[in-house]
Coordinates of C-alpha atoms in Angstrom, one line a residue:
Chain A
X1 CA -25.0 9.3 160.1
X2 CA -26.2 10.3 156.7
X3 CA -26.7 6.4 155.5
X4 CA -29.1 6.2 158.7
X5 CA -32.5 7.8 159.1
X6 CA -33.9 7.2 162.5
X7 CA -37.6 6.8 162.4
X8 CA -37.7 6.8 166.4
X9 CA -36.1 7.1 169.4
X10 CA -37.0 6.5 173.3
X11 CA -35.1 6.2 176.4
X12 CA -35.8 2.6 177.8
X13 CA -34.2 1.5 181.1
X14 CA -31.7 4.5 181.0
X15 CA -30.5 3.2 177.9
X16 CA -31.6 4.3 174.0
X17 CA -34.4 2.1 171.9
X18 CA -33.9 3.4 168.5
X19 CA -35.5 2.6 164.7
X20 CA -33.5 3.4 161.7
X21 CA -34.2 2.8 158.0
X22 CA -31.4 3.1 155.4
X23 CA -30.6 2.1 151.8
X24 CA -30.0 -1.7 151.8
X25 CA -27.2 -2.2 148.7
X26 CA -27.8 -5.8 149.4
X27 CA -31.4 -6.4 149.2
X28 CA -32.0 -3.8 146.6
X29 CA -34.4 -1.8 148.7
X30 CA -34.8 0.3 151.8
X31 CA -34.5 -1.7 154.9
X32 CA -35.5 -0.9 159.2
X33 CA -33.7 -2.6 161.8
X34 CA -34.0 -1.3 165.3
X35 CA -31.4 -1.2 168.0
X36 CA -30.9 -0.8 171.6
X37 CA -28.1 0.9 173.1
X38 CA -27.5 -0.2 176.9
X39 CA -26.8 3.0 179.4
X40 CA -22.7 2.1 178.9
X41 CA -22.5 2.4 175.4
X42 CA -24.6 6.4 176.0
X43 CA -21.4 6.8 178.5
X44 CA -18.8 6.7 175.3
X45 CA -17.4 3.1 176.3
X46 CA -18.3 0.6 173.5
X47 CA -20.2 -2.4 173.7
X48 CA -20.8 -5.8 172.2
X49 CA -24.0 -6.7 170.3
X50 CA -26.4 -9.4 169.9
X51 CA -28.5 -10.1 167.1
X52 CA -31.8 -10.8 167.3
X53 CA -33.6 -12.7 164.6
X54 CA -37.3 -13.2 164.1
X55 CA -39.7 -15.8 163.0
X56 CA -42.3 -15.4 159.8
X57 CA -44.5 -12.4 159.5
X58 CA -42.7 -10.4 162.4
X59 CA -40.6 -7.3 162.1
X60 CA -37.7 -5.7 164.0
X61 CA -40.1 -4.5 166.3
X62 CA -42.1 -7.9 167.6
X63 CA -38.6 -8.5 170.3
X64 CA -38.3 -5.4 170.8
X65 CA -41.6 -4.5 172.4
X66 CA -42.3 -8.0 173.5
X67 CA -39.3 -10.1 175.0
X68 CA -38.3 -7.7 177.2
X69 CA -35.0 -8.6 176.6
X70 CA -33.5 -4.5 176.9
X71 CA -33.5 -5.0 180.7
X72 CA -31.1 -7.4 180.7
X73 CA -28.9 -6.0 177.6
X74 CA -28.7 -2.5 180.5
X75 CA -27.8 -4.8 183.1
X76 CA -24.9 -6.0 181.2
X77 CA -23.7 -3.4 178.8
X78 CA -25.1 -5.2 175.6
X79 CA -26.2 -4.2 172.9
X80 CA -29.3 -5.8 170.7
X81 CA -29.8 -5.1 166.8
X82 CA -33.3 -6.1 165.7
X83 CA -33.3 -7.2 161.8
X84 CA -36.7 -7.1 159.5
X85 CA -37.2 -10.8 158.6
X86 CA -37.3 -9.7 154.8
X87 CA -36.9 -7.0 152.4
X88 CA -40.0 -4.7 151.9
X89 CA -41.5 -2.1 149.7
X90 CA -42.2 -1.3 146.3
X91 CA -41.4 -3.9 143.8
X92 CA -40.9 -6.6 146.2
X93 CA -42.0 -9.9 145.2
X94 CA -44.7 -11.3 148.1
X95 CA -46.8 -15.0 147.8
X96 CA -49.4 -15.3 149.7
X97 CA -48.0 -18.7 151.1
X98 CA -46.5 -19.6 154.1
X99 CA -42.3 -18.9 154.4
X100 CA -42.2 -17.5 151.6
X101 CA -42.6 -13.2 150.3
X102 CA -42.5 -10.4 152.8
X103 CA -41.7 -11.6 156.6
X104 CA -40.3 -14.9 155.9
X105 CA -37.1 -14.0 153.8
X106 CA -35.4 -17.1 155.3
X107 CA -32.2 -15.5 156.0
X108 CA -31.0 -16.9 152.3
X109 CA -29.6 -15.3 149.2
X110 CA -32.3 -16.1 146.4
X111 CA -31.2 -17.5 143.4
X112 CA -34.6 -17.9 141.8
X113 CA -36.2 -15.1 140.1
X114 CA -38.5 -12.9 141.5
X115 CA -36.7 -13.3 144.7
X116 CA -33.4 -13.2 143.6
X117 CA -34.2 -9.3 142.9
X118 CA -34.6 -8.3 146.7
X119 CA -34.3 -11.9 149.3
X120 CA -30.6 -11.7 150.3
X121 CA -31.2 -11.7 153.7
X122 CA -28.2 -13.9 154.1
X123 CA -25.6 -11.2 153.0
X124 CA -27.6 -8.4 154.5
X125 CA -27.5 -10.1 158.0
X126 CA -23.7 -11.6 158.2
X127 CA -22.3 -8.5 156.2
X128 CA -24.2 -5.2 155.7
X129 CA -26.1 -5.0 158.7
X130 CA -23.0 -5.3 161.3
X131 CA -21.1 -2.8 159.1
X132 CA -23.3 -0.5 159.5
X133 CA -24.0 -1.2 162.7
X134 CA -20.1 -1.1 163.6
X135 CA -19.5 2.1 161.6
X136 CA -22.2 4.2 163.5
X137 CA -22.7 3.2 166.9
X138 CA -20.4 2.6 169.9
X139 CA -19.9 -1.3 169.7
X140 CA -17.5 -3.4 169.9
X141 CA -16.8 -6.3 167.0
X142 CA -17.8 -8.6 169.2
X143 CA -21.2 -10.4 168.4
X144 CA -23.4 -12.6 169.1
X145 CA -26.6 -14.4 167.4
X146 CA -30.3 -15.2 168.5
X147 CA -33.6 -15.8 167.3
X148 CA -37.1 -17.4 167.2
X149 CA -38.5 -19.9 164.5
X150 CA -37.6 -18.9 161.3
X151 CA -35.0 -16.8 162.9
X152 CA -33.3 -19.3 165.4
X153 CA -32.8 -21.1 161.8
X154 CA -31.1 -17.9 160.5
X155 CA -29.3 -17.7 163.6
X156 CA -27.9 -20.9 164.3
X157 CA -27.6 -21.3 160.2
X158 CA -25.5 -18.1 160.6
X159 CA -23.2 -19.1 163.4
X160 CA -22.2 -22.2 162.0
X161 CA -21.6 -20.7 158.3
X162 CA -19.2 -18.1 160.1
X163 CA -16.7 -19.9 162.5
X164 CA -15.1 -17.1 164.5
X165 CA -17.3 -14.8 163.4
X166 CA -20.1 -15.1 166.8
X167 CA -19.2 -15.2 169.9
X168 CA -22.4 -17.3 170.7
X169 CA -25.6 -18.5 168.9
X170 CA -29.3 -19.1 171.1
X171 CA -32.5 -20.1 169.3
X172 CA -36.0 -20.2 170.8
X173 CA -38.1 -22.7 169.0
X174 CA -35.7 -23.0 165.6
X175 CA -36.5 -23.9 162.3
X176 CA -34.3 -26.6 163.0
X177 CA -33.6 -29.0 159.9
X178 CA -36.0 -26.8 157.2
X179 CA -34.8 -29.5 153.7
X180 CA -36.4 -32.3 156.0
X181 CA -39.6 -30.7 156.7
X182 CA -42.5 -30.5 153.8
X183 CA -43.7 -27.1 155.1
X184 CA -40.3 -25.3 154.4
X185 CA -39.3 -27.7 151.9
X186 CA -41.9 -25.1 149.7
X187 CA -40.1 -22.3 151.3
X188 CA -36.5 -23.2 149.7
X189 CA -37.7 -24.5 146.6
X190 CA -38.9 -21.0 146.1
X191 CA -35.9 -19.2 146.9
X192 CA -33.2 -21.5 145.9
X193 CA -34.4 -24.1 143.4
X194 CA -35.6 -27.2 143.0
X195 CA -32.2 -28.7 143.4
X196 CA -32.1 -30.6 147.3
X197 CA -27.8 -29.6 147.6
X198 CA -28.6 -26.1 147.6
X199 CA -30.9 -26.0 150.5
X200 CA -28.2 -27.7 152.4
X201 CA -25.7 -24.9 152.8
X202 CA -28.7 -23.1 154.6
X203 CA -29.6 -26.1 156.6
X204 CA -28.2 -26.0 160.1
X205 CA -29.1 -29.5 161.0
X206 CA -26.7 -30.1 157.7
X207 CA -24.1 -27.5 158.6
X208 CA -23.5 -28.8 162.2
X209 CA -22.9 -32.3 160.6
X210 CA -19.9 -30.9 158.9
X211 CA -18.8 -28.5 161.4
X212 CA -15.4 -28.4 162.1
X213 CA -15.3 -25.9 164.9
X214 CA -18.0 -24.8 167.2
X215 CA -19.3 -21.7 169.8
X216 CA -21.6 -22.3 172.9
X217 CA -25.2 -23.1 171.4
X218 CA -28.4 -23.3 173.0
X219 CA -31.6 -24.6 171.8
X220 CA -34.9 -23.3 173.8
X221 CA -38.3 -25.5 172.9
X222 CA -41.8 -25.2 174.3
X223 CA -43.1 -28.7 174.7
X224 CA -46.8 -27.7 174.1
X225 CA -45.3 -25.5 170.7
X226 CA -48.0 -25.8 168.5
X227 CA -45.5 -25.6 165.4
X228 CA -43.2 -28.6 167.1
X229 CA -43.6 -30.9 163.9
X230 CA -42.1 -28.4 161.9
X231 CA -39.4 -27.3 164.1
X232 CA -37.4 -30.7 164.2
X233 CA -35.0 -29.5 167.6
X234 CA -34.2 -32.8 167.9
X235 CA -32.7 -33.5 164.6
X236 CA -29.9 -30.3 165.1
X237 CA -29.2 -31.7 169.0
X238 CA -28.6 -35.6 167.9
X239 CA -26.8 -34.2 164.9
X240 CA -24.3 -31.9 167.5
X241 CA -24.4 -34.3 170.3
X242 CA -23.4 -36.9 167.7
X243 CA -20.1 -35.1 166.4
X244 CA -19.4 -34.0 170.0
X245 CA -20.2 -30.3 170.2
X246 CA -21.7 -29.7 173.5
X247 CA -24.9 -28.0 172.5
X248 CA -27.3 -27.0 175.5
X249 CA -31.2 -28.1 175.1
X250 CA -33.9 -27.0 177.5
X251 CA -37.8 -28.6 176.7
X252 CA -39.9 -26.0 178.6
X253 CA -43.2 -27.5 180.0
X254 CA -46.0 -26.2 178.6
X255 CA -44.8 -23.8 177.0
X256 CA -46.2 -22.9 173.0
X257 CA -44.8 -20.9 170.1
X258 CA -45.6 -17.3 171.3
X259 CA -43.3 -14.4 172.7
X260 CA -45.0 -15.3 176.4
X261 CA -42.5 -18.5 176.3
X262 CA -39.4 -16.0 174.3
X263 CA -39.7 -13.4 177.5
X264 CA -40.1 -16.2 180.1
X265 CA -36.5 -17.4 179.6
X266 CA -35.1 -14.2 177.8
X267 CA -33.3 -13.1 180.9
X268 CA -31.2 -16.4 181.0
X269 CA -30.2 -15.8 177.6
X270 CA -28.6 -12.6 177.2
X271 CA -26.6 -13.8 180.3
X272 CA -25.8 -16.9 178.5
X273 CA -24.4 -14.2 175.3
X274 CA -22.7 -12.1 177.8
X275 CA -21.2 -15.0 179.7
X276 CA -19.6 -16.1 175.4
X277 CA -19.0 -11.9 175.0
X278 CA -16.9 -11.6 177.9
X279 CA -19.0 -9.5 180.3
Chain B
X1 CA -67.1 -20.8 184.2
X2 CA -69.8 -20.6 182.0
X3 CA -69.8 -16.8 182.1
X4 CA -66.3 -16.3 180.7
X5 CA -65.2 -17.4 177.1
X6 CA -61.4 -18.8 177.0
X7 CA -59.6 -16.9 174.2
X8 CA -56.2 -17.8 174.4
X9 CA -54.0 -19.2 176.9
X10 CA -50.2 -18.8 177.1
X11 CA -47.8 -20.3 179.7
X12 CA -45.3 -17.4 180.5
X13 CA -43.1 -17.4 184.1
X14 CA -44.9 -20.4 184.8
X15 CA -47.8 -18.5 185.4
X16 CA -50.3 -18.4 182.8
X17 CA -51.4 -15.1 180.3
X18 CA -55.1 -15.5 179.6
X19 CA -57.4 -13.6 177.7
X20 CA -61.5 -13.8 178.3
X21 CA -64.4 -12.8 176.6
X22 CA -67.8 -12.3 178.4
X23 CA -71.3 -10.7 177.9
X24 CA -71.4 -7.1 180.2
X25 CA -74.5 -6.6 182.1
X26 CA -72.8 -3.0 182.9
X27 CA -72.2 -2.2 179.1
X28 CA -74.5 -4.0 177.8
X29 CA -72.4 -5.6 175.2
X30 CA -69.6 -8.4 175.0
X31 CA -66.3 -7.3 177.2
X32 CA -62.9 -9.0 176.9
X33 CA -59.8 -8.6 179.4
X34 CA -56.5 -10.8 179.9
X35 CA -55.3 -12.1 183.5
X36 CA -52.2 -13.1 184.4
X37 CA -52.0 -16.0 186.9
X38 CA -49.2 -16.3 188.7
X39 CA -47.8 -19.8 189.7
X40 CA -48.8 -19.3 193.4
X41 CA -52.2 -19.6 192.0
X42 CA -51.8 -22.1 189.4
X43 CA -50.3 -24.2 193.0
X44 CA -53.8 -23.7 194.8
X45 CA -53.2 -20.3 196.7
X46 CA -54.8 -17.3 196.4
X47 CA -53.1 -14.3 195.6
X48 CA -54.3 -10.3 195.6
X49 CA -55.0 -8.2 192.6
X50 CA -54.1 -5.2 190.6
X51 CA -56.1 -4.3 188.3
X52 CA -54.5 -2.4 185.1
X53 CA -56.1 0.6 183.6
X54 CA -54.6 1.6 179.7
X55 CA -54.7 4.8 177.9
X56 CA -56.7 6.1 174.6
X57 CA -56.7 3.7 171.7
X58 CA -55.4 0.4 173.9
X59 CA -56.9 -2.6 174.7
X60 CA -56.4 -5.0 177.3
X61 CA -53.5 -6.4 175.2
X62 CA -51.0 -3.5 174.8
X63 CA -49.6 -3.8 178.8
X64 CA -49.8 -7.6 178.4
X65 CA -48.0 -8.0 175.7
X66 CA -45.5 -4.6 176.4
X67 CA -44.7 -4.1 180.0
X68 CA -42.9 -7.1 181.1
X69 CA -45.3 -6.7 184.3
X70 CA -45.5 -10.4 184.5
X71 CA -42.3 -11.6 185.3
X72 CA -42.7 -9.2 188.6
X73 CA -46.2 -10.3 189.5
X74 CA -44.9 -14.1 188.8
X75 CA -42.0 -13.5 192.0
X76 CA -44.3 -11.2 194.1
X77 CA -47.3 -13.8 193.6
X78 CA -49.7 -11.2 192.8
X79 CA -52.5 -11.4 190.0
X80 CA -52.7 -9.0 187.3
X81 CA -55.9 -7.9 185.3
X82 CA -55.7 -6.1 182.2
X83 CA -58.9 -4.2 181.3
X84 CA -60.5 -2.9 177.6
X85 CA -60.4 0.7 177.5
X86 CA -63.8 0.9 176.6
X87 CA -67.2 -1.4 175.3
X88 CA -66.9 -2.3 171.8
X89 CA -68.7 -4.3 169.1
X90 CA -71.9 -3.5 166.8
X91 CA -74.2 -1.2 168.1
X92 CA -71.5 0.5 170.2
X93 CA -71.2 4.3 169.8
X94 CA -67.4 5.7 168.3
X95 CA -67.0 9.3 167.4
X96 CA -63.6 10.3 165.2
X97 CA -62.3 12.8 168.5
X98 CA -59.3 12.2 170.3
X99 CA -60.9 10.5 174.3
X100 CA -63.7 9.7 172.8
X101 CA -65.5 6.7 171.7
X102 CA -63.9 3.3 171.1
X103 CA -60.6 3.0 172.7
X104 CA -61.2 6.3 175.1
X105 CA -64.0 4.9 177.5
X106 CA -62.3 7.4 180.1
X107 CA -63.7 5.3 183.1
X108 CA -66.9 7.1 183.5
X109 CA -70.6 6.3 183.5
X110 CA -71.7 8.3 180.4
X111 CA -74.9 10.3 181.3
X112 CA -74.9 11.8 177.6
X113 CA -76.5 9.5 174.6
X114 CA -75.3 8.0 172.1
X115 CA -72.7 7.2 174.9
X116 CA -75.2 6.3 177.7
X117 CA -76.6 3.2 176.4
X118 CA -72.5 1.1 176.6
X119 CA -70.0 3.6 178.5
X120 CA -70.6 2.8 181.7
X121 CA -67.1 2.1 182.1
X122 CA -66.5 3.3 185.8
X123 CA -69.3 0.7 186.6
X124 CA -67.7 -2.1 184.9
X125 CA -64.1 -1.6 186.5
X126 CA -65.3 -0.8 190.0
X127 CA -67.8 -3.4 190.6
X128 CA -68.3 -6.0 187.8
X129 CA -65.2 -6.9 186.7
X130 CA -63.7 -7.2 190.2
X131 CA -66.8 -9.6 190.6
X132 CA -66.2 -12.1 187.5
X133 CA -62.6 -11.9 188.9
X134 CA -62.8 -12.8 192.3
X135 CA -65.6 -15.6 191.6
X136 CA -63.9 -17.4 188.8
X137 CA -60.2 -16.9 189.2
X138 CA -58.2 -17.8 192.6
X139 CA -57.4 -14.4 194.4
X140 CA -58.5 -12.9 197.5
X141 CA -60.8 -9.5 197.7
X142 CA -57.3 -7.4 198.2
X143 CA -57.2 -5.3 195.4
X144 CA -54.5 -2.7 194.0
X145 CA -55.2 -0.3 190.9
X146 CA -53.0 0.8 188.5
X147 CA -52.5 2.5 184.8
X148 CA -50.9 4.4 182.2
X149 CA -52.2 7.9 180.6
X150 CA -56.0 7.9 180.3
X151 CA -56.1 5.0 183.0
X152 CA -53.7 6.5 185.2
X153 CA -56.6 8.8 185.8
X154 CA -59.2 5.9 185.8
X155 CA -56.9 4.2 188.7
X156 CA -56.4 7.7 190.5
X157 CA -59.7 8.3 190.4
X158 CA -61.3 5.2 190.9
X159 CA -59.1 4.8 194.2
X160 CA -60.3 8.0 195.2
X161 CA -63.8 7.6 195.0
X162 CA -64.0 4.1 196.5
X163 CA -61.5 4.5 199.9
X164 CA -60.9 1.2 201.4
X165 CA -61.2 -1.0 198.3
X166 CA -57.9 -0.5 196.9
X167 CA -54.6 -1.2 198.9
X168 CA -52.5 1.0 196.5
X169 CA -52.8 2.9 193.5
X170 CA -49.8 3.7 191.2
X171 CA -50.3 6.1 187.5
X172 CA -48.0 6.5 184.7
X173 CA -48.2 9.9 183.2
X174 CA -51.7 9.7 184.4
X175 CA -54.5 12.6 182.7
X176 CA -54.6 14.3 186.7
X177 CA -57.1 17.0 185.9
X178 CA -58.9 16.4 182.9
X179 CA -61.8 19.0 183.9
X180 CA -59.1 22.0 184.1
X181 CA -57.8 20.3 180.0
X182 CA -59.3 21.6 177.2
X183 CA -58.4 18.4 175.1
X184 CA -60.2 16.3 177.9
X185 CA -62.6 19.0 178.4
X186 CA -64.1 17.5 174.7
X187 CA -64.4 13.9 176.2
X188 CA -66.0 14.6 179.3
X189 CA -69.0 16.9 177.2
X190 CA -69.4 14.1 175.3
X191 CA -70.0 11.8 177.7
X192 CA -71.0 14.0 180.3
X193 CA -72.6 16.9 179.4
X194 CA -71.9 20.3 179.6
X195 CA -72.5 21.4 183.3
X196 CA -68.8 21.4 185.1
X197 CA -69.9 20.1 188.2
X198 CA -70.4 16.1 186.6
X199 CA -67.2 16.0 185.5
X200 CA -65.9 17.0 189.2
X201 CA -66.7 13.5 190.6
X202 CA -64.3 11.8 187.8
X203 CA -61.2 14.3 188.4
X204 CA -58.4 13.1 190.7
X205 CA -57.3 16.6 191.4
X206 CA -60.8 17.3 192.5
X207 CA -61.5 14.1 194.5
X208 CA -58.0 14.1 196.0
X209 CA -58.7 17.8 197.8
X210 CA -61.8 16.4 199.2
X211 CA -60.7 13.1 200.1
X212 CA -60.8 12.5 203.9
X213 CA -58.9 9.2 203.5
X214 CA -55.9 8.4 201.7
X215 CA -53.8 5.3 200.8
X216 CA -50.2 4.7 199.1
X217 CA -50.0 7.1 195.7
X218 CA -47.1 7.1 193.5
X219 CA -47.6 9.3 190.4
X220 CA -44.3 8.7 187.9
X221 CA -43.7 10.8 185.1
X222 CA -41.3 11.2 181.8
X223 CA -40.3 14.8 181.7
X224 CA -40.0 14.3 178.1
X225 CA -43.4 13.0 177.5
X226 CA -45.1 14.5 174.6
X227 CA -48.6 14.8 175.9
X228 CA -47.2 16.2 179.2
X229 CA -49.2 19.9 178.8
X230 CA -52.6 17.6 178.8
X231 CA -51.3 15.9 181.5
X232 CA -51.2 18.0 184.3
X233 CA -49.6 15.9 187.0
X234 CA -48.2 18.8 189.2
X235 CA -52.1 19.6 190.0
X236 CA -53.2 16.6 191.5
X237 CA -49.4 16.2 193.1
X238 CA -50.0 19.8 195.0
X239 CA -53.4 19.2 195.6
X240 CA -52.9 16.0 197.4
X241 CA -49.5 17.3 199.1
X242 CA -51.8 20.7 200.5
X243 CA -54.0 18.3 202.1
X244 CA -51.3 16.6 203.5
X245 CA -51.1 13.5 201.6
X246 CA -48.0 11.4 201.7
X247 CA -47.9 11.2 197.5
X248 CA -44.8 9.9 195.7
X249 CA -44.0 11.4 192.5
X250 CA -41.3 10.4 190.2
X251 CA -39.5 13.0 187.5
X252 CA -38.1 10.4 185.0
X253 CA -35.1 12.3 183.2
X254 CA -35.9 12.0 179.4
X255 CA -38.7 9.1 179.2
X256 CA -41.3 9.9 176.9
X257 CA -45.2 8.5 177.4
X258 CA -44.8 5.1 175.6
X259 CA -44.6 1.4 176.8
X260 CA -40.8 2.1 176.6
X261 CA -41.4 4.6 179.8
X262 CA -43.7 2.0 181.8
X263 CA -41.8 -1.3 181.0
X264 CA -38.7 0.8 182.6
X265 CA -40.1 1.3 185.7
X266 CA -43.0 -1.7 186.0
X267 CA -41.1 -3.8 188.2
X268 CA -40.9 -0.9 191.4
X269 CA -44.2 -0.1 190.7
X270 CA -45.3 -3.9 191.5
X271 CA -43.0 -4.2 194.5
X272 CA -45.1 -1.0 195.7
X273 CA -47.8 -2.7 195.1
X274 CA -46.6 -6.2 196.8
X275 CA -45.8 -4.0 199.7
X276 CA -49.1 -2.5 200.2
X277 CA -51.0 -6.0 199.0
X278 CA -48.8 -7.7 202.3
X279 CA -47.1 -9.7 200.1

């Protein structure tokens, strides 16, 4: 375990909640993530995962202290990995601007400069993160994706840019077509250029359009979200519906932005992952 | 509603999370504390309460936003009300001790100045905030008491000293017999004084060997908790069982004294409480 260095550990529905930081060769720069290991996996059998991404200025550790989401994963033998939403630290290029700089990495590789330096959350997510993941603790290489705003874009962004690779993708509130919305269009100009065809590629609206195989995907939206002109759900779901995937949509009444509306319907879906992973 | 300021308002298990500002006669000073309404009550019915107690350094928000307690009280149809852990604001007394000043309120009426003149915390939780509660919000006058660490011994303590007001009283790693703990022994001179025999009538271990009246009390505990040696939960356990005291008391096999502990075990604690509530 010399590549990990657990910041924390406490037992949490007879399972493990843990906090590591290690050397991200990716990102250029230490990194956390936190995990939760379901009483199974403590047992010796291994288990699959689910990865949990999160929305602009939240860490690894706003799902795991507030979806209550590790009651579920113990109930069916899951395990969740918690990303950061950027890199962090010394040196780490920040803007005081919304999406972009520390906590709204975007779950891109950066090709403009300063980012380009630390922001490549896309590679650290899809690649070193699982092998890490796979290499130290008792899972499975069976995975699964999910996230909230900024991260149910990196999620369902992720799923789709990796056929075969997820077993399932679920997003709460996603970030759902970012080169057609002004807010984020600032986001992606930042980290990628000026140039409109290289936001596509991280564009899951986009991506879906030219999918040529899919996985079960389920978009969650708060009708009272108080970000819902940003989010664009609809965009993705006509875009899926429209080349035939059978995408799964829930508009949740009166329900805004926060974690109160991500625990509300958290239960239904890890089943909904475990149902895709086989449990 | 004049009396209560709307903070923030979340839908969450179709119930709603609120959070309320108001101006304390009891503390003289501006109070906040969240409620969660269940969707019974959002339907027209009213619905018993338990009233949650935190420990040193929380706020109303840590069990709101950590336990997971709502998605219980939301299928029980019971009420929850998260207190402050003490006054707070300009003008308000805070000393750099561990249980004392901001944060560390320790449920008392403080006799001692600076302390006096706002920590008149057993007041507020006993009489006024029950008050603002049941005359603004739809419940009933049932009432349960709860809490974690520093208010595990507030609801302890509180239910002992007021028999018949509370249907049930259930504390996580509670402080059982802070007048016998030199760490607490600092907190309860501060607000206190020095003579012994006023901090008597705030410890559970002394009120339960006096008590001439008992009601459901589950004590649960994490044998791994790191404050377990201030603690003392085996006191007020064989004080309560000498006098005969039906008293449950849980050894949790390697939990620790965090959220991660309480949000484990949250949903028998409010089916204890349901039970006792007659729901």
């Amino acid at each position: 375990m010399s590549e990990l260095t657990l910041i924390e550990r406490h037992k949490m529905f007879n399972g493990h909640q843990e906090r590591y930081r290690h050397a991200s060769k990716t990102n250029n720069c230490e990194m956390t993530f936190s995990i939760y290991l379901p009483p199974m996996a403590l047992q010796g059998y291994k288990v699959p995962v689910l990865y949990w991404l999160s929305g602009i200025t939240a860490t690894d550790e706003n799902f795991t202290l507030k979806a209550g989401a590790q009651r579920f994963a113990a109930q069916w033998g899951m395990a969740l990995v918690m990303a950061d939403t950027s890199p962090r630290g010394e040196g780490v290029a920040d803007r005081d601007e919304l999406g972009v700089g520390l906590g709204a990495g975007f779950y891109v590789n950066a090709t403009e400069m300063p980012w380009a330096k630390h922001y490549q959350m896309y590679d650290y997510i899809v690649h070193e993160l699982p092998e890490l993941v796979e290499s130290h603790f008792p899972v499975t290489d069976k995975r699964s994706i999910a996230g909230h705003s900024m991260g149910g874009h990196g999620a369902l962004m992720i799923a789709l840019k990796n056929p075969g690779r997820y077993a399932s993708v679920s997003a709460f509130a996603p970030i759902a077509n970012p080169s057609e919305t002004p807010l984020w269009q600032k986001a992606l100009t930042a980290y990628l250029g000026e140039d409109r065809s290289a936001w596509l590629p991280y564009d899951s609206t986009e991506l879906v359009k030219n999918a040529t195989q899919t996985l079960p995907i389920w978009v969650d939206q708060g009708d009272s979200d108080e970000y819902y002109q940003e989010l664009r759900p609809e965009a993705f779901i006509n875009a899926a519906r429209g080349k035939g995937f059978n995408v799964q949509f829930s508009m949740r009444k009166g329900y805004d932005h926060s974690y109160f509306f991500v625990g509300s319907f958290i239960d239904a879906h890890i089943e909904f992952h475990a149902d895709a992973l086989g449990l």
